[in-house]
Amino acid sequence: MTSDDRVLIAGAGPVGLTAAANLVRNGVPVTVFEAGADLSTESRASTFHPPTLDMLDTLGAAKPLIAQGLTAPTFQYRTMRHGILAQFDFGEIADATAHPYRLQCEQSRLTRILYEQLRGHPDFGIEFNSAVTRARQNASGMTVVVRREGRVETRAGRFLIGADGARSDVRRSLGIEFTGFTWPDRFLVVSTPFNFYGAIEGLAPVSYVADPDRWRFLLQIPGLWRVMFPVAENESDETALTPKFAQALMATVVPGIASYEIAHTTLYKVHQRVAKTMRLGSAFLVGDAAHINNPLGGMGMNGGIHDAMNLTTRLAEVWHDRADHTTLDLYDRERRLVTLEYIDQQTIQNKRNLESDGVSFKANLEVIAADPQLTRDYLMRVSMITSLKRAKELGASP
């Protein structure tokens, strides 16, 4: 067994590498174990919210990420029947963030930016083809079992961060329950280079279209539009992944256009689950290992990055003997509560809004849009600034 006085991190996704970057910035050595042979190129989360960009700015990652992405200062809600219901501008909360917009950019771009900044640093190590399969407490911290190309190794460190996704082996081996539910429908994301600006009048780069039968969500990223649809329980995965099915859904977006160039499609199962605890002794869960939710509103990855920054700032204080271990209890208290109170509830409401006929939703949005204070409150909530303020109220979060 190799024993290191370091923080061990399972997973080199955007959350795991954010955790590593903040620890290294604060003088804490880390080793990251990544199951894949390289950083993932999978097209998954692609929205970075204003306070997330503020956090990434402290790591030196926001500017290069913004240079590779697309800034979206506005977002809108529509129905096919009523057209635009309301449009909101993050400029209304420019006094609360240095980045008053959403950034549309694939998460794989962030992981590469962070990796390039970290590689070669004496406090940073990363091991690919290395999956953490088990974890347990020991007298001085944590022991993990790592499977590497058919071989098994045992490693030890002072702390362990499980950033190994929704199927987290760290969470499972620690016996932490992952309570919640799975929606009966799934989400299909169709990516196309088609220019929707020329076909839909007044379109914003982020556009939610409510419909009780088949809502849709249009999101512009560099070079592509991603269009998300629900897939009903009685529609099989095999059917949903056929080109014919994707084209039939896309044909409902713009009247008169029946065929699109499709770059790729992705089918998601949709969950709402939160771990019973995000801390167990010297082990911690962050990101999808700790909580998963439907992607409407783009809060999953962002919440994970917020987890990582909260936790690692506290770990650095403990590491350098500037705080005792009680500060680590606040990580679980703050991040788990805001996940339940804000992220989980907001994403569930986002889904229900899009599934509505738009009448009551339209009336509610009109009230919000007509009142400057309600507009501000709404923007603070959907940008996730309100949830961060709530965490500070709970324990003076660093």
Coordinates of C-alpha atoms in Angstrom, one line a residue:
M1 CA 0.0 0.0 0.0
T2 CA 1.2 3.4 -0.9
S3 CA 0.5 6.1 1.7
D4 CA 0.5 9.8 0.9
D5 CA -0.2 12.8 3.0
R6 CA -2.5 14.2 0.3
V7 CA -6.1 14.7 -0.6
L8 CA -7.3 11.9 -2.9
I9 CA -9.9 12.7 -5.5
A10 CA -11.9 10.1 -7.4
G11 CA -12.9 11.5 -10.8
A12 CA -11.4 14.1 -13.2
G13 CA -14.6 15.7 -14.5
P14 CA -15.2 19.5 -14.1
V15 CA -16.1 19.1 -10.4
G16 CA -13.1 16.9 -9.5
L17 CA -10.6 19.1 -11.3
T18 CA -12.1 22.2 -9.8
A19 CA -11.6 20.7 -6.4
A20 CA -8.0 19.8 -7.3
A21 CA -7.3 23.3 -8.6
N22 CA -8.6 25.1 -5.5
L23 CA -6.6 22.8 -3.2
V24 CA -3.4 23.2 -5.2
R25 CA -4.0 27.0 -5.3
N26 CA -4.2 26.8 -1.5
G27 CA -1.0 24.7 -1.1
V28 CA -2.6 21.3 -0.5
P29 CA -1.2 18.3 -2.5
V30 CA -3.7 16.2 -4.4
T31 CA -3.8 13.0 -6.4
V32 CA -6.7 12.6 -8.9
F33 CA -7.8 9.1 -10.0
E34 CA -9.6 9.0 -13.4
A35 CA -11.2 5.8 -14.6
G36 CA -10.8 6.8 -18.3
A37 CA -7.7 6.7 -20.4
D38 CA -7.9 10.5 -20.8
L39 CA -10.2 13.4 -19.9
S40 CA -13.7 12.8 -21.1
T41 CA -14.8 14.5 -24.4
E42 CA -18.5 13.6 -23.8
S43 CA -20.9 16.4 -24.5
R44 CA -22.9 16.8 -21.3
A45 CA -23.4 19.9 -19.2
S46 CA -22.8 23.1 -21.2
T47 CA -24.2 26.0 -19.0
F48 CA -22.0 28.0 -16.6
H49 CA -24.0 30.4 -14.3
P50 CA -22.7 33.8 -13.2
P51 CA -21.5 32.9 -9.7
T52 CA -19.8 29.8 -11.1
L53 CA -17.8 32.0 -13.5
D54 CA -16.9 34.2 -10.5
M55 CA -15.5 31.2 -8.7
L56 CA -13.6 29.9 -11.7
D57 CA -12.2 33.4 -12.1
T58 CA -10.4 32.9 -8.8
L59 CA -8.7 29.8 -10.3
G60 CA -7.7 31.6 -13.5
A61 CA -10.0 29.5 -15.5
A62 CA -12.9 31.9 -16.3
K63 CA -11.2 34.0 -19.0
P64 CA -9.9 31.1 -21.2
L65 CA -13.3 29.4 -20.8
I66 CA -15.2 32.5 -21.8
A67 CA -12.9 32.8 -24.9
Q68 CA -14.0 29.3 -26.0
G69 CA -17.7 29.8 -25.2
L70 CA -20.7 31.8 -26.1
T71 CA -22.1 34.4 -23.6
A72 CA -25.9 34.4 -23.2
P73 CA -27.0 37.6 -21.4
T74 CA -30.7 36.8 -22.0
F75 CA -33.1 33.8 -21.7
Q76 CA -36.7 33.5 -22.6
Y77 CA -39.9 31.4 -22.1
R78 CA -42.3 30.7 -25.0
T79 CA -45.2 28.5 -26.0
M80 CA -46.0 27.6 -29.6
R81 CA -49.4 29.2 -29.1
H82 CA -48.5 32.5 -27.4
G83 CA -44.9 33.1 -28.7
I84 CA -42.6 34.8 -26.2
L85 CA -44.1 34.8 -22.7
A86 CA -41.2 36.7 -21.0
Q87 CA -37.6 37.4 -21.5
F88 CA -35.0 38.1 -18.8
D89 CA -31.6 39.9 -18.9
F90 CA -28.9 39.1 -16.4
G91 CA -27.8 42.7 -16.8
E92 CA -30.4 43.4 -14.1
I93 CA -28.1 41.8 -11.5
A94 CA -24.8 43.1 -12.7
D95 CA -24.2 44.5 -9.3
A96 CA -24.2 41.0 -7.8
T97 CA -21.8 39.3 -10.1
A98 CA -18.8 40.1 -12.3
H99 CA -20.3 37.9 -15.0
P100 CA -23.9 38.9 -15.7
Y101 CA -24.6 36.2 -18.2
R102 CA -24.7 32.5 -18.7
L103 CA -21.8 31.0 -20.6
Q104 CA -22.6 28.3 -23.0
C105 CA -19.6 26.0 -23.4
E106 CA -19.2 22.2 -23.1
Q107 CA -17.8 21.0 -19.7
S108 CA -15.0 19.2 -21.5
R109 CA -13.4 22.6 -22.3
L110 CA -13.2 23.5 -18.6
T111 CA -11.6 20.2 -17.7
R112 CA -8.8 20.7 -20.3
I113 CA -8.2 24.3 -19.1
L114 CA -7.9 23.2 -15.5
Y115 CA -5.7 20.2 -16.5
E116 CA -3.3 22.3 -18.5
Q117 CA -3.0 24.8 -15.6
L118 CA -2.3 22.0 -13.1
R119 CA -0.1 19.6 -15.0
G120 CA 3.5 19.9 -13.9
H121 CA 2.7 21.5 -10.6
P122 CA 4.5 19.7 -7.7
D123 CA 1.3 19.4 -5.6
F124 CA -0.7 17.9 -8.4
G125 CA -0.8 14.3 -9.6
I126 CA -3.3 12.5 -11.9
E127 CA -3.5 8.9 -12.7
F128 CA -5.6 7.7 -15.7
N129 CA -7.0 4.3 -16.2
S130 CA -7.4 4.3 -12.5
A131 CA -10.9 3.7 -11.1
V132 CA -11.5 4.0 -7.3
T133 CA -13.7 1.0 -6.6
R134 CA -13.7 1.0 -2.7
A135 CA -13.0 3.4 0.1
R136 CA -12.8 3.0 3.8
Q137 CA -11.7 5.0 6.8
N138 CA -8.3 4.3 8.5
A139 CA -6.5 5.7 11.5
S140 CA -4.9 8.5 9.6
G141 CA -7.6 9.2 7.0
M142 CA -8.8 7.2 4.0
T143 CA -7.8 4.1 2.2
V144 CA -8.9 3.4 -1.4
V145 CA -8.7 0.5 -3.7
V146 CA -7.8 1.5 -7.2
R147 CA -8.3 -0.8 -10.3
R148 CA -5.7 -0.1 -12.9
E149 CA -5.7 -2.1 -16.2
G150 CA -6.6 -5.4 -14.5
R151 CA -4.4 -4.8 -11.4
V152 CA -5.6 -3.7 -8.0
E153 CA -3.7 -1.3 -5.8
T154 CA -4.4 0.2 -2.3
R155 CA -3.6 3.8 -1.7
A156 CA -4.1 6.0 1.3
G157 CA -4.4 9.7 1.9
R158 CA -5.6 12.1 4.6
F159 CA -8.9 13.0 2.9
L160 CA -11.0 11.6 0.0
I161 CA -13.3 13.5 -2.3
G162 CA -15.7 11.4 -4.3
A163 CA -16.3 13.2 -7.6
D164 CA -17.0 10.0 -9.5
G165 CA -20.5 10.7 -10.8
A166 CA -24.0 9.5 -10.2
R167 CA -22.9 5.8 -10.0
S168 CA -20.2 6.8 -7.5
D169 CA -18.3 3.8 -6.2
V170 CA -17.1 6.0 -3.4
R171 CA -20.6 6.7 -2.2
R172 CA -21.7 3.0 -2.6
S173 CA -18.6 1.6 -0.7
L174 CA -19.2 4.0 2.2
G175 CA -22.8 2.8 2.4
I176 CA -24.4 6.3 1.9
E177 CA -28.0 6.2 0.7
F178 CA -28.9 8.0 -2.5
T179 CA -32.5 8.9 -1.9
G180 CA -35.0 10.3 -4.4
F181 CA -36.7 9.1 -7.6
T182 CA -36.3 8.6 -11.3
W183 CA -38.7 10.3 -13.7
P184 CA -40.6 7.9 -15.9
D185 CA -39.8 10.0 -19.0
R186 CA -36.3 10.5 -20.5
F187 CA -34.7 13.5 -22.2
L188 CA -33.4 13.4 -25.8
V189 CA -30.9 16.1 -26.8
V190 CA -30.5 16.6 -30.5
S191 CA -27.5 18.8 -31.7
T192 CA -27.6 20.5 -35.0
P193 CA -25.7 23.3 -36.8
F194 CA -28.9 24.7 -38.1
N195 CA -29.2 28.5 -37.5
F196 CA -32.5 28.9 -35.6
Y197 CA -32.0 32.7 -35.4
G198 CA -33.0 32.9 -39.1
A199 CA -36.1 30.8 -38.6
I200 CA -37.6 31.9 -35.2
E201 CA -38.3 35.6 -34.7
G202 CA -36.9 37.1 -31.5
L203 CA -35.1 34.0 -30.4
A204 CA -32.8 34.2 -27.4
P205 CA -29.7 31.9 -27.1
V206 CA -31.5 30.1 -24.2
S207 CA -35.2 29.5 -24.9
Y208 CA -37.7 27.3 -23.0
V209 CA -40.8 26.3 -25.0
A210 CA -43.7 25.1 -22.8
D211 CA -46.1 22.5 -24.2
P212 CA -48.2 19.9 -22.4
D213 CA -47.6 17.3 -25.2
R214 CA -44.0 17.8 -26.1
W215 CA -42.1 20.8 -24.7
R216 CA -38.7 21.7 -26.0
F217 CA -35.6 23.6 -24.9
L218 CA -33.3 25.4 -27.3
L219 CA -29.7 26.2 -26.2
Q220 CA -27.0 27.7 -28.4
I221 CA -23.4 26.5 -27.9
P222 CA -20.4 27.4 -30.2
G223 CA -21.1 26.0 -33.6
L224 CA -24.3 24.1 -32.7
W225 CA -27.8 24.3 -31.2
R226 CA -28.8 21.7 -28.7
V227 CA -32.6 21.0 -28.7
M228 CA -34.0 18.9 -25.8
F229 CA -37.3 17.0 -25.9
P230 CA -39.0 14.7 -23.4
V231 CA -39.4 11.1 -24.4
A232 CA -42.5 9.4 -23.1
E233 CA -42.5 6.3 -20.9
N234 CA -44.1 4.2 -23.7
E235 CA -41.4 5.3 -26.3
S236 CA -38.5 2.8 -26.2
D237 CA -34.8 3.8 -26.0
E238 CA -34.3 2.0 -29.3
T239 CA -37.0 4.1 -31.0
A240 CA -35.8 7.3 -29.4
L241 CA -32.3 6.9 -30.7
T242 CA -33.3 6.4 -34.4
P243 CA -32.7 9.2 -36.9
K244 CA -36.4 9.1 -37.9
F245 CA -37.5 9.8 -34.3
A246 CA -35.1 12.7 -33.9
Q247 CA -36.2 14.2 -37.3
A248 CA -39.8 13.9 -36.3
L249 CA -39.3 15.8 -33.1
M250 CA -37.1 18.5 -34.8
A251 CA -39.9 19.0 -37.5
T252 CA -42.1 20.4 -34.7
V253 CA -39.7 23.2 -33.9
V254 CA -40.0 25.3 -37.0
P255 CA -43.1 24.9 -39.2
G256 CA -42.1 23.9 -42.7
I257 CA -38.7 22.5 -42.0
A258 CA -38.8 18.7 -41.9
S259 CA -35.1 17.7 -42.3
Y260 CA -32.1 18.8 -40.3
E261 CA -28.4 18.0 -40.3
I262 CA -27.9 16.3 -37.0
A263 CA -24.5 16.2 -35.4
H264 CA -25.4 13.8 -32.6
T265 CA -28.1 12.7 -30.2
T266 CA -28.0 11.8 -26.5
L267 CA -30.7 10.1 -24.5
Y268 CA -30.7 10.7 -20.7
K269 CA -32.5 9.0 -17.9
V270 CA -33.6 11.8 -15.5
H271 CA -33.2 11.5 -11.8
Q272 CA -33.8 13.7 -8.7
R273 CA -31.6 12.2 -5.9
V274 CA -29.6 13.5 -3.0
A275 CA -27.1 11.6 -0.8
K276 CA -28.2 11.2 2.9
T277 CA -24.9 12.9 3.9
M278 CA -22.1 14.5 1.9
R279 CA -19.5 13.9 4.6
L280 CA -18.6 10.7 6.3
G281 CA -15.5 11.1 8.5
S282 CA -12.6 12.0 6.2
A283 CA -14.6 11.3 3.0
F284 CA -16.7 13.8 1.1
L285 CA -19.1 13.6 -1.9
V286 CA -19.4 16.4 -4.5
G287 CA -21.3 16.9 -7.7
D288 CA -23.3 14.1 -9.2
A289 CA -21.9 11.7 -6.6
A290 CA -23.8 13.8 -4.0
H291 CA -26.9 14.9 -5.9
I292 CA -28.4 14.6 -9.4
N293 CA -31.4 16.4 -10.9
N294 CA -33.0 17.0 -14.2
P295 CA -30.9 19.4 -16.4
L296 CA -33.6 22.1 -17.0
G297 CA -32.0 25.2 -15.6
G298 CA -28.4 23.9 -15.9
M299 CA -27.9 23.6 -12.1
G300 CA -26.3 20.1 -11.9
M301 CA -22.7 20.8 -12.8
N302 CA -22.8 24.3 -11.4
G303 CA -24.0 23.0 -8.1
G304 CA -21.2 20.5 -8.2
I305 CA -18.6 23.2 -8.8
H306 CA -20.1 25.2 -5.8
D307 CA -19.7 22.0 -3.7
A308 CA -16.1 21.7 -4.7
M309 CA -15.2 25.3 -3.9
N310 CA -17.0 25.3 -0.6
L311 CA -15.4 22.0 0.5
T312 CA -11.9 22.6 -0.7
T313 CA -11.7 26.1 0.8
R314 CA -12.6 24.4 4.2
L315 CA -10.2 21.5 3.7
A316 CA -7.4 24.0 3.0
E317 CA -8.1 25.8 6.3
V318 CA -8.0 22.5 8.2
W319 CA -4.9 21.3 6.3
H320 CA -3.0 24.4 7.4
D321 CA -4.3 24.3 11.0
R322 CA -6.3 27.5 10.5
A323 CA -9.6 25.8 11.4
D324 CA -10.6 22.7 13.2
H325 CA -12.6 19.8 11.8
T326 CA -16.0 21.3 12.8
T327 CA -15.8 23.5 9.7
L328 CA -16.1 20.4 7.6
D329 CA -19.4 19.6 9.2
L330 CA -20.7 22.8 7.8
Y331 CA -19.9 21.7 4.3
D332 CA -22.5 18.9 4.5
R333 CA -25.0 21.2 6.3
E334 CA -24.8 24.0 3.8
R335 CA -24.5 22.2 0.5
R336 CA -27.0 19.4 1.2
L337 CA -29.6 21.9 2.5
V338 CA -29.3 24.3 -0.5
T339 CA -29.4 21.3 -2.8
L340 CA -32.7 20.2 -1.3
E341 CA -34.2 23.7 -0.8
Y342 CA -33.1 25.3 -4.1
I343 CA -31.5 23.0 -6.8
D344 CA -33.9 20.1 -6.4
Q345 CA -37.0 22.2 -6.0
Q346 CA -36.1 24.6 -8.8
T347 CA -35.4 21.9 -11.3
I348 CA -38.6 20.1 -10.5
Q349 CA -40.5 23.3 -10.9
N350 CA -38.7 24.0 -14.2
K351 CA -39.9 20.7 -15.6
R352 CA -43.5 21.2 -14.4
N353 CA -43.6 24.7 -15.9
L354 CA -42.6 23.3 -19.3
E355 CA -45.2 20.5 -19.1
S356 CA -48.0 23.0 -18.5
D357 CA -50.4 24.5 -21.1
G358 CA -48.7 27.8 -20.5
V359 CA -51.7 29.7 -19.3
S360 CA -50.9 29.9 -15.6
F361 CA -47.2 29.9 -16.3
K362 CA -47.7 32.9 -18.6
A363 CA -49.6 34.8 -16.0
N364 CA -46.9 34.2 -13.4
L365 CA -44.1 35.2 -15.7
E366 CA -46.0 38.4 -16.6
V367 CA -46.3 39.4 -12.9
I368 CA -42.5 38.7 -12.4
A369 CA -41.5 40.6 -15.5
A370 CA -43.6 43.6 -14.7
D371 CA -42.1 44.1 -11.2
P372 CA -38.3 45.1 -11.0
Q373 CA -37.9 43.6 -7.5
L374 CA -39.6 40.3 -8.5
T375 CA -37.5 40.3 -11.6
R376 CA -34.3 40.8 -9.6
D377 CA -35.3 38.1 -7.1
Y378 CA -36.1 35.7 -9.9
L379 CA -32.8 36.3 -11.7
M380 CA -30.9 35.9 -8.4
R381 CA -32.6 32.5 -7.8
V382 CA -32.2 31.0 -11.3
S383 CA -28.6 32.2 -11.5
M384 CA -27.9 30.3 -8.2
I385 CA -26.8 33.4 -6.3
T386 CA -29.6 33.1 -3.9
S387 CA -28.7 29.5 -3.0
L388 CA -25.1 30.6 -2.2
K389 CA -26.4 33.4 0.0
R390 CA -28.5 30.9 1.8
A391 CA -25.5 28.7 2.4
K392 CA -23.6 31.7 4.0
E393 CA -26.5 32.3 6.3
L394 CA -26.3 28.7 7.5
G395 CA -22.6 28.7 8.4
A396 CA -20.7 31.8 7.2
S397 CA -19.5 29.8 4.1
P398 CA -16.1 30.9 3.0

